[in-house]
Coordinates of C-alpha atoms in Angstrom, one line a residue:
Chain A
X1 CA 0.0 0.0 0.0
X2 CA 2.7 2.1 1.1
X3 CA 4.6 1.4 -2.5
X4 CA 1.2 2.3 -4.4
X5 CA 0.7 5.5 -2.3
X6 CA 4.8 6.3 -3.0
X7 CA 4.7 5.8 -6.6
X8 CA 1.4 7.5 -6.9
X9 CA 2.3 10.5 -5.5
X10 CA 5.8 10.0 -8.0
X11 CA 3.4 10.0 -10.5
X12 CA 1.8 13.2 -9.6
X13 CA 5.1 15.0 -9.2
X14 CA 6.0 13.9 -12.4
X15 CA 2.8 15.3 -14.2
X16 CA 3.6 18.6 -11.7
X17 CA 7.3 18.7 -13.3
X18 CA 5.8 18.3 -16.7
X19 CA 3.4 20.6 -16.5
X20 CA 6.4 22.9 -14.7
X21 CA 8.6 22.2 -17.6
X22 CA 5.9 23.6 -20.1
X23 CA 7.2 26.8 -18.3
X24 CA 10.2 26.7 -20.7
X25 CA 12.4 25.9 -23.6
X26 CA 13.6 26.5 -26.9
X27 CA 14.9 30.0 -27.5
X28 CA 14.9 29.3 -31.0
X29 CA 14.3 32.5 -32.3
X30 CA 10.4 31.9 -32.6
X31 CA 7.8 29.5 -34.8
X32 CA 9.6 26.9 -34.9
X33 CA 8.1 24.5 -32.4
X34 CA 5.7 22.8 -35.1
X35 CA 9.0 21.3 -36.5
X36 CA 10.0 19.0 -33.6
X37 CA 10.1 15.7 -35.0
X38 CA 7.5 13.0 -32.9
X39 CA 10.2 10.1 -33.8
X40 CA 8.5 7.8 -31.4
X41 CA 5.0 8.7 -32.4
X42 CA 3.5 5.1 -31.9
X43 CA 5.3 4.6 -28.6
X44 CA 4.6 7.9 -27.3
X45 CA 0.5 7.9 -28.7
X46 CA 0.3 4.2 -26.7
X47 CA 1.6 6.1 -23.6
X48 CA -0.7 8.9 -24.1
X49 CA -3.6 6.2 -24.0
X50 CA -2.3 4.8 -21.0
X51 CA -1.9 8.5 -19.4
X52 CA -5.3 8.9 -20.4
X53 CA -6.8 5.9 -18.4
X54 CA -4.6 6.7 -15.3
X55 CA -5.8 10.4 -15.3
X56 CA -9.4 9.0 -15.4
X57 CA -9.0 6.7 -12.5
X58 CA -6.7 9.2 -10.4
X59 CA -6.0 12.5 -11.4
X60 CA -9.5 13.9 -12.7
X61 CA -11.2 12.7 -9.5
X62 CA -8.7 14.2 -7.4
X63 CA -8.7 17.4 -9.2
X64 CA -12.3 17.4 -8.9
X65 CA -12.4 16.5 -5.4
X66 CA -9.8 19.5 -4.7
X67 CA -12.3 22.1 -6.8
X68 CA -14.3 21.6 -4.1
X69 CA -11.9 23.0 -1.6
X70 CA -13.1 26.7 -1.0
X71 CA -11.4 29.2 -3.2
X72 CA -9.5 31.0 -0.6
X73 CA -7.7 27.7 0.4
X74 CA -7.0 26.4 -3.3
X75 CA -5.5 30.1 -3.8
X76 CA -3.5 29.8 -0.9
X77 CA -2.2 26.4 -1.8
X78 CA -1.8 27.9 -5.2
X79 CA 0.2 30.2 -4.2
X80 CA 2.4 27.9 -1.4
X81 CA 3.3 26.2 -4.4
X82 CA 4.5 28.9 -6.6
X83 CA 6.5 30.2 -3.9
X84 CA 8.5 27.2 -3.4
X85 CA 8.8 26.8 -7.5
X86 CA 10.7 30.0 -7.0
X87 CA 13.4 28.1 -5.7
X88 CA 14.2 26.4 -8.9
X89 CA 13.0 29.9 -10.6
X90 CA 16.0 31.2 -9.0
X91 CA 18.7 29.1 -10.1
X92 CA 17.1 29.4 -13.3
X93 CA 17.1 33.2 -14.0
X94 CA 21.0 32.7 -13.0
X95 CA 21.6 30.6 -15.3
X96 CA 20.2 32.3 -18.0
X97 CA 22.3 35.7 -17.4
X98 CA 19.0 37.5 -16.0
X99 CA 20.1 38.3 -12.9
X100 CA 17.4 41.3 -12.5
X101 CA 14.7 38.8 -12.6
X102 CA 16.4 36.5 -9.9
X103 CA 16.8 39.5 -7.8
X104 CA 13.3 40.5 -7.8
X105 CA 12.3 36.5 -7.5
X106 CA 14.4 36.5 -4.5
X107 CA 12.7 38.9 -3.1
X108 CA 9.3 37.4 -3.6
X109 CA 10.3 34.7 -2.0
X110 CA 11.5 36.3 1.3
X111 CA 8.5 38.6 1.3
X112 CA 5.7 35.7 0.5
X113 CA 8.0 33.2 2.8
X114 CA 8.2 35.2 5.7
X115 CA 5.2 38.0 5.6
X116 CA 3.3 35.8 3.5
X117 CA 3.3 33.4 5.9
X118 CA 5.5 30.2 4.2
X119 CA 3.8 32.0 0.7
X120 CA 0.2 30.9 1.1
X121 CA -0.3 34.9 0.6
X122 CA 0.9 36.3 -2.7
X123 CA 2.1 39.8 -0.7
X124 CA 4.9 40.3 -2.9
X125 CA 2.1 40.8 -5.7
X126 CA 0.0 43.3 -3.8
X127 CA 3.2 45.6 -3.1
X128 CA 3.8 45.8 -6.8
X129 CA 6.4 42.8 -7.4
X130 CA 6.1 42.3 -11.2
X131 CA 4.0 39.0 -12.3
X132 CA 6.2 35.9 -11.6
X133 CA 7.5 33.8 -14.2
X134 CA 8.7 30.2 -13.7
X135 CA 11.8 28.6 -15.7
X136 CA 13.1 25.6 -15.2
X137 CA 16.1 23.6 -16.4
X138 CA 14.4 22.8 -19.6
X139 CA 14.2 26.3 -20.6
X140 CA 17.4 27.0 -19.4
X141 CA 18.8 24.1 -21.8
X142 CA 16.5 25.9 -24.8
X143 CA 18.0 29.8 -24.5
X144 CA 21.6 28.2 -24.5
X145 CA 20.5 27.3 -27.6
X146 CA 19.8 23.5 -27.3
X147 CA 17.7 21.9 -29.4
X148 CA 14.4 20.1 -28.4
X149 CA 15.3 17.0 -29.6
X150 CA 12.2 14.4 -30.2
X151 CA 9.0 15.2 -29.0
X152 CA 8.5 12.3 -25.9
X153 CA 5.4 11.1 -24.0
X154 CA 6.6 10.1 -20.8
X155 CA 4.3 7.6 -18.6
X156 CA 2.1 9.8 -16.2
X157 CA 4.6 12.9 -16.7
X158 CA 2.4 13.6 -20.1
X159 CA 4.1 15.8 -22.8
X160 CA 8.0 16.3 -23.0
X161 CA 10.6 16.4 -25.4
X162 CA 14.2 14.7 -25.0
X163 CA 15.6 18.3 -23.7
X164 CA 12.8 19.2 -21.5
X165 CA 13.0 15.7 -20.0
X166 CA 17.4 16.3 -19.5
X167 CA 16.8 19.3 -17.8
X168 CA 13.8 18.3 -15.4
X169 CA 16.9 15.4 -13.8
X170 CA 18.6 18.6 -12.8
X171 CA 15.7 18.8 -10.0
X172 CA 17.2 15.5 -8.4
X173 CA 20.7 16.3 -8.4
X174 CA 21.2 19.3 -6.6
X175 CA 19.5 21.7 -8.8
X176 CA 16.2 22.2 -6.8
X177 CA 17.1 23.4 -3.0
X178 CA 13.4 22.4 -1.8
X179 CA 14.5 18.7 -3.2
X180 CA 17.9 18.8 -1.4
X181 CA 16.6 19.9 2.1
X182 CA 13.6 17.4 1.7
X183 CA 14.3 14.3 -0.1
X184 CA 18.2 14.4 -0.9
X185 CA 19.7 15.2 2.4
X186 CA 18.6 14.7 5.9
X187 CA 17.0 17.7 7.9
X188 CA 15.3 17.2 10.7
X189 CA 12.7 20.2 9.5
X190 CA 11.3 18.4 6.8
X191 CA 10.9 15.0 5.6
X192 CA 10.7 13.0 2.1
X193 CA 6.9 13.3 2.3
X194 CA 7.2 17.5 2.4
X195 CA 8.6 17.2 -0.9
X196 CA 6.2 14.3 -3.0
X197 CA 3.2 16.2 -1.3
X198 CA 4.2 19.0 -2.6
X199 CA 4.7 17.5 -6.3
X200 CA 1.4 16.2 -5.9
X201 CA -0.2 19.4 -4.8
X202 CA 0.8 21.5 -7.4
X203 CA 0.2 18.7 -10.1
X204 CA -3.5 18.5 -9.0
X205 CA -3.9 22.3 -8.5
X206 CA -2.6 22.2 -12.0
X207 CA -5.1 19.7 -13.4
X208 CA -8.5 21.3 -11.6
X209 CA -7.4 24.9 -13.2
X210 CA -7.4 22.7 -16.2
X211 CA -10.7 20.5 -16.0
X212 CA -12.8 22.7 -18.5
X213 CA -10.4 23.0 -20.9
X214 CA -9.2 19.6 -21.1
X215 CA -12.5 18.4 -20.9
X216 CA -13.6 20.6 -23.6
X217 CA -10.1 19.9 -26.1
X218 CA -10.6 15.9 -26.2
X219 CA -14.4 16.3 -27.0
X220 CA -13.4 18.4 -29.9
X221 CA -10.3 17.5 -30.9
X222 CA -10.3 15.2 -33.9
X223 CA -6.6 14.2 -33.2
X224 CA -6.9 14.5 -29.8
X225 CA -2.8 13.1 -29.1
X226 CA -2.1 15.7 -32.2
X227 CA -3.8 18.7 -30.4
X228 CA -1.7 18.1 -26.7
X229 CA 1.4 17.7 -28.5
X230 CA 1.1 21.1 -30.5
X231 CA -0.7 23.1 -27.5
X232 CA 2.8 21.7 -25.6
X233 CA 5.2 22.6 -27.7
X234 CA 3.7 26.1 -28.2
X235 CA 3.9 26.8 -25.0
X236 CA 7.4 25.6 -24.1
X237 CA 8.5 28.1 -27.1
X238 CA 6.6 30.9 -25.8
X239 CA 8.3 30.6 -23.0
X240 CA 11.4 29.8 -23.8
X241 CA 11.5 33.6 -25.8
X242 CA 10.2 34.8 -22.4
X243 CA 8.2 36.9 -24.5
X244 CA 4.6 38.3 -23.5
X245 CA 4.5 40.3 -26.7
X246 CA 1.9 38.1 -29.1
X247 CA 3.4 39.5 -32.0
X248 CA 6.9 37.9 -31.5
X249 CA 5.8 34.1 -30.6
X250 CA 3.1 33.9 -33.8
X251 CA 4.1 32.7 -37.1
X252 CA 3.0 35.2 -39.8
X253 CA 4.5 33.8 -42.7
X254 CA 1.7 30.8 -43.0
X255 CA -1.4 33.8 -43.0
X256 CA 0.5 36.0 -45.4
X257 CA 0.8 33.2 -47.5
X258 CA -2.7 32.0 -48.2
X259 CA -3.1 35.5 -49.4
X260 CA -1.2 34.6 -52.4
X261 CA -3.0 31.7 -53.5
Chain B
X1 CA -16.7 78.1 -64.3
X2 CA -14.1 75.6 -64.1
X3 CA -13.2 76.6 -59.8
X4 CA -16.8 76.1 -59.5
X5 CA -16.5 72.8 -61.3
X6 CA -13.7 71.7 -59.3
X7 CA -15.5 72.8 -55.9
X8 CA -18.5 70.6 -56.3
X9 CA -16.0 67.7 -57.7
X10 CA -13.9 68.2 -55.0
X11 CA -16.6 68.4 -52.2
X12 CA -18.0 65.0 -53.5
X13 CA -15.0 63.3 -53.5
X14 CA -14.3 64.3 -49.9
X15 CA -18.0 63.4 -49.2
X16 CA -17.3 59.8 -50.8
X17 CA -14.3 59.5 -48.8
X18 CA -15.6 60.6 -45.6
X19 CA -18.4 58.3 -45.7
X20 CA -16.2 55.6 -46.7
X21 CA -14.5 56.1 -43.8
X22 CA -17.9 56.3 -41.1
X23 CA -18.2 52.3 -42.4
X24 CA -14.9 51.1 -41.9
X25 CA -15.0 49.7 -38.4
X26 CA -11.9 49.4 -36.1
X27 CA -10.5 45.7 -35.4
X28 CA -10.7 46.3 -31.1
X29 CA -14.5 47.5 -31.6
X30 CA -15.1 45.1 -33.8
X31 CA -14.4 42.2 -31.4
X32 CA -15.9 43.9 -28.2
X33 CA -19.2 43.8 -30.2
X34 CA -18.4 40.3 -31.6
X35 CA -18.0 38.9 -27.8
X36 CA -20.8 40.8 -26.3
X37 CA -22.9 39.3 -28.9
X38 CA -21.5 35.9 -27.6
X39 CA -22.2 36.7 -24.5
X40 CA -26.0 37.9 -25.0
X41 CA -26.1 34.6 -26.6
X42 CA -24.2 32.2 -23.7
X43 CA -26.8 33.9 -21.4
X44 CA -28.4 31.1 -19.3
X45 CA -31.7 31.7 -20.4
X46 CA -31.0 30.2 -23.0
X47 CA -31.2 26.4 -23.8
X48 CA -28.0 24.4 -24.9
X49 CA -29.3 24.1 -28.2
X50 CA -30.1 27.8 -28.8
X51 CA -26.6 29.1 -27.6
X52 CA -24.8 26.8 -30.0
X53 CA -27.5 28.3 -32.9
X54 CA -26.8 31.5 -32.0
X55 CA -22.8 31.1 -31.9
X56 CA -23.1 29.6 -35.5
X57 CA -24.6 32.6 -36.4
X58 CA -22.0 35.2 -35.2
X59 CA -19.5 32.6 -36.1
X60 CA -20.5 33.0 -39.8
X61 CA -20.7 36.3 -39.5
X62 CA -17.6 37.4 -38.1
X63 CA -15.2 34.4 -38.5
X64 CA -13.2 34.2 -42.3
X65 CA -14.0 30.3 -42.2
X66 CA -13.2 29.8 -45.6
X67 CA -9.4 32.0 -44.7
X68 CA -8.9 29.8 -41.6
X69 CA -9.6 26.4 -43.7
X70 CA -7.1 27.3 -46.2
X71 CA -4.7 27.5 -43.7
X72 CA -5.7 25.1 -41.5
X73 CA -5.2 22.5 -44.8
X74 CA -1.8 24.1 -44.9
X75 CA 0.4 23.3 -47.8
X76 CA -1.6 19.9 -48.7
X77 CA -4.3 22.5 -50.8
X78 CA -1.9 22.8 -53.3
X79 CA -1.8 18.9 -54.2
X80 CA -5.6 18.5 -54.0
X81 CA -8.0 18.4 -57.0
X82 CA -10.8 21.2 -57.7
X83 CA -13.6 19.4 -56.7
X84 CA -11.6 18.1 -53.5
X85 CA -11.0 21.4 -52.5
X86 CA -14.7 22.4 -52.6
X87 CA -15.2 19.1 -50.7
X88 CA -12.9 20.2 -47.9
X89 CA -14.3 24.2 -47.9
X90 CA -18.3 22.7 -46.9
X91 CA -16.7 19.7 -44.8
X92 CA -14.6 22.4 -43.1
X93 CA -17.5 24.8 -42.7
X94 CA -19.6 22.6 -41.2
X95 CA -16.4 21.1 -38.7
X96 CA -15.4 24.8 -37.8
X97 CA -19.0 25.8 -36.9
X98 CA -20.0 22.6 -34.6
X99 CA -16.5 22.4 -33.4
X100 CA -16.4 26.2 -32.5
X101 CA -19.9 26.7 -31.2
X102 CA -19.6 23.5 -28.7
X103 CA -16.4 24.8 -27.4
X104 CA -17.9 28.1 -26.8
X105 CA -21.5 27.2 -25.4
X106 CA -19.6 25.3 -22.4
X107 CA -18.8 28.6 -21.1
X108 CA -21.8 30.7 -19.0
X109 CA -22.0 34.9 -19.1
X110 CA -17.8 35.2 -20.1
X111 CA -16.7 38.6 -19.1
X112 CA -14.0 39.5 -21.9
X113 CA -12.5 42.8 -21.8
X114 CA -10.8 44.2 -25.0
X115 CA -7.2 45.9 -23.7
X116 CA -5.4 46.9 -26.8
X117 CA -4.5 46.3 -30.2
X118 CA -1.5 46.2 -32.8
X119 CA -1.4 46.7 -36.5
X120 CA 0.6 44.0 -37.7
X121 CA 0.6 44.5 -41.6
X122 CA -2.5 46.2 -43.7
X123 CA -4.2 42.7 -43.5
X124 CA -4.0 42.0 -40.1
X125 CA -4.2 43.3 -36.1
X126 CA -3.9 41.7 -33.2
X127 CA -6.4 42.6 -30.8
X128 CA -5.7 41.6 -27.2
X129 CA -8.3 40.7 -24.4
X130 CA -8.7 39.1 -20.9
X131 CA -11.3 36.6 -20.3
X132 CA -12.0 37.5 -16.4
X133 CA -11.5 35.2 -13.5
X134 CA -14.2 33.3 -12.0
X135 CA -13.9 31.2 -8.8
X136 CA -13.5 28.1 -11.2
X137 CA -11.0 29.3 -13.3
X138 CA -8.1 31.8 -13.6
X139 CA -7.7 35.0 -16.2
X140 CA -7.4 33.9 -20.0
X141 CA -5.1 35.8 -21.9
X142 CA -7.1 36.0 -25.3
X143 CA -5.7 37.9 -28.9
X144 CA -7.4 38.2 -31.8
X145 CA -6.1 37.9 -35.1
X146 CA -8.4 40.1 -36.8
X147 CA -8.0 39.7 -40.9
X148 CA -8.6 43.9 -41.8
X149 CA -8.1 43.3 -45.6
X150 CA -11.7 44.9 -46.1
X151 CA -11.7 47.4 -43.4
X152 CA -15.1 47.7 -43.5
X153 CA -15.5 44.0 -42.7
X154 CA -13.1 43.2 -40.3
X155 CA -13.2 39.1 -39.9
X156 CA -11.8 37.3 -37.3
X157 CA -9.0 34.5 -38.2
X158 CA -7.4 33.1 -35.0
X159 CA -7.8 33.4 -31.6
X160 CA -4.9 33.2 -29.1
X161 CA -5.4 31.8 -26.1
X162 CA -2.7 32.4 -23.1
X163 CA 0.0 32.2 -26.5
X164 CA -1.5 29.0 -27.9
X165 CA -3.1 29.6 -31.5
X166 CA -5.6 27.6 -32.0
X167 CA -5.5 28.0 -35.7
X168 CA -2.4 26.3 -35.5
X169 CA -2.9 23.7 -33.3
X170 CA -5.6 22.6 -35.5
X171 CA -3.6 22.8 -38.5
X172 CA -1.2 20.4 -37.1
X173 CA -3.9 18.2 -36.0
X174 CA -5.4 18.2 -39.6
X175 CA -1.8 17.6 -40.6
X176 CA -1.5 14.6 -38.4
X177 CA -4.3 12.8 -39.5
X178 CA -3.5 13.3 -43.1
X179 CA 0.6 12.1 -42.6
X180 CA -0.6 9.4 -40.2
X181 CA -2.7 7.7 -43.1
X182 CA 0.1 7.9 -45.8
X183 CA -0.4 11.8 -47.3
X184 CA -4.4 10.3 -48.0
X185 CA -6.7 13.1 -47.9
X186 CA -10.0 11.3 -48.0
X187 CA -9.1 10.0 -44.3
X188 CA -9.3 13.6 -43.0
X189 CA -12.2 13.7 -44.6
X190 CA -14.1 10.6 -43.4
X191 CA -12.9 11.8 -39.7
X192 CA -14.1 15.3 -40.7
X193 CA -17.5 13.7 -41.5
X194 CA -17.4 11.4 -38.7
X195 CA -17.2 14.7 -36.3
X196 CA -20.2 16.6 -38.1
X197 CA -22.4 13.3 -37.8

């Protein structure tokens, strides 16, 4: 029992990293995300099936059961989460020569930690902080200019790509401080479970934000494995450029050209 | 003779031109009156049925679904017969509407503000909007790519949702089914027809 609750809440964390690592990769100057190659397609669309099943027997209920949670908690678990991603943000903004950003992140996360009570309130946002922004290794790899590699569909994880899937082992070996105080090294403040709860948490706040849309993309998706693996890899290249500006992450070569036809 | 001539040409041209222009409508009003149609029409007192008739209706008003299906079929149009073509533009028509109006009528009184918007060439703006929080969900991002060729007729061609076009994830979808079933065209259409059923 113990082994099943382990690896579920594995599982969990793993969808929470994938859905943390579609925070990020692929600098590549813009549009070209549609050209990552799926070179495992029948693999990874027989993993997606599986995925599938899993997140109808586990995930979906507990995202539903958590939607029932008032909205006051879910926000403050929300934003619990969030503050400890900043940990890895951190590391992160370093790494990618933006060291403004990781001054202002560490910031938020003294001010939400401390006054915001272990970041359950967002206080950094109400004094003005500007909105926060989570990398990861992934997207770290993707501005230094490495490539995405094949598009992958890991087991319970969902959605990756060779890079993305690289960078998210950076977590486990020393790259993610909330990993090293909890899992990696003994503390006596916090145990192994801190850290997979926490995995868990922020994979099913993710999936209950999600519910609708999800819901709403497989029942009118014709290729519904097609339709995940493009929304995916849009979003990792959006925010790999880091850019909020519309006009620099869409491609506007493909309208211009059915003008000529 | 001739000044006065020139006078009453001039004044009519100016007339023409300034009446031209009192029709031309401007891409961000254009979509604040598209979604608070959409909204009058996801009002609840409406049955599930009679939002999704409604939506079809703006849809083929203000949507370029004929623009967005050539796209959508991406470079593949190019290899396809006449008649195939005019196969794909009803088959699409009919996909886009049911497709788009079921996505939409999930959706109960949206609250979608229009914030800005950016001239991007003479065909096209981007018109930028929130979607507003509800306790359910979080704010939505949304742009607009508004297609302005016809000022006077400003359709919409993609909508952008948190960065994610969904013009392009359908043309990769569309593009999926046709590579997964050896570059045969008549398979997306048989799954096109399967979804309109």
């Amino acid at each position: 029992m113990k082994k099943f609750l382990l690896t579920l809440l594995i599982s969990l964390m793993l969808v929470t990293n994938v859905s943390a690592d579609t925070d990020g990769e692929n600098n590549m100057s813009n549009k070209n995300s549609g050209e990552v190659k799926d070179c495992f397609e029948s693999v990874n669309r027989a993993t997606f099936k599986l995925n599938q099943v899993l997140d109808g027997v586990v995930f979906e209920p507990l995202a539903k059961a958590y939607r029932v949670l008032p909205s006051p908690v879910r926000a403050g678990t929300s934003n619990a989460l969030d503050n400890l991603s900043t940990l890895v943000t951190i590391p992160n903004n370093l790494l990618q020569g933006d060291f403004k950003k990781a001054t202002v992140n560490t910031g938020r996360f003294i001010v939400n930690t401390t006054i915001g009570v272990v970041g359950i309130f967002d206080v950094a946002e109400k004094v003005g902080f500007p909105e926060y922004e989570k990398e990861d290794y992934g997207q770290t790899l993707g501005v230094m200019g490495v490539g995405e590699g094949c598009y992958v569909v890991l087991p319970v994880l969902g959605p990756s790509t060779v890079r993305d899937t690289v960078g998210s082992f950076a977590n486990l070996i020393g790259g993610d401080p909330w990993y090293n105080v909890t899992v990696a090294n003994d503390t006596q403040y916090f145990s192994d479970f801190d850290y997979w709860a926490s995995r868990a948490g922020t994979g099913i706040d993710f999936r209950a934000k999600n519910i609708d849309s999800f819901n709403n993309l497989e029942k009118n998706s014709i290729d519904f494995y097609a339709s995940v693996r493009s929304l995916y890899l849009q979003d990792r290249q959006q925010k790999i450029t880091n850019s909020k500006a519309i006009t620099e992450t869409q491609n506007d070569s493909d309208w211009e050209e059915i003008e000529t036809q | 003779m001739r000044l006065k001539k020139f006078l009453i040409f001039s004044f009519i041209i100016i007339n023409f031109v300034s009446f031209n222009q009192s029709y031309s409508m401007e891409p961000d009003v254009f979509v604040q009156s598209t979604v608070n149609r959409a909204s009058e029409a996801l009002n609840n007192k409406y049955s599930k049925e009679e939002k999704i008739e409604k939506l079809k209706q703006i849809a083929t008003e203000t949507v370029d679904i004929n623009g967005i299906g050539s796209y959508t079929l991406g470079s593949y149009r190019k290899n396809i017969s006449e008649s195939e073509l005019r196969e794909y533009e009803a088959l699409f028509r009919q996909y886009f509407l049911k497709s788009f109006s079921s996505r939409l009528a999930e959706y109960s009184n949206p609250e979608i503000e229009v914030i800005s918007k950016e001239k991007l060439s003479e065909t096209y703006t981007m018109v930028s909007s929130k979607l507003v929080a509800t306790d359910q969900r979080p704010e939505v991002k949304i742009d607009w790519r508004i297609y302005t060729k016809n000022p006077e007729n400003p359709l919409i061609r993609d909508l952008i949702i948190e960065g994610l076009s969904l013009a392009r994830t359908q043309k990769e979808e569309f593009s999926s089914i046709i590579q997964s079933n050896n570059g045969d065209i008549n398979r997306l259409f048989s799954t096109l027809k399967e979804f309109v059923k």
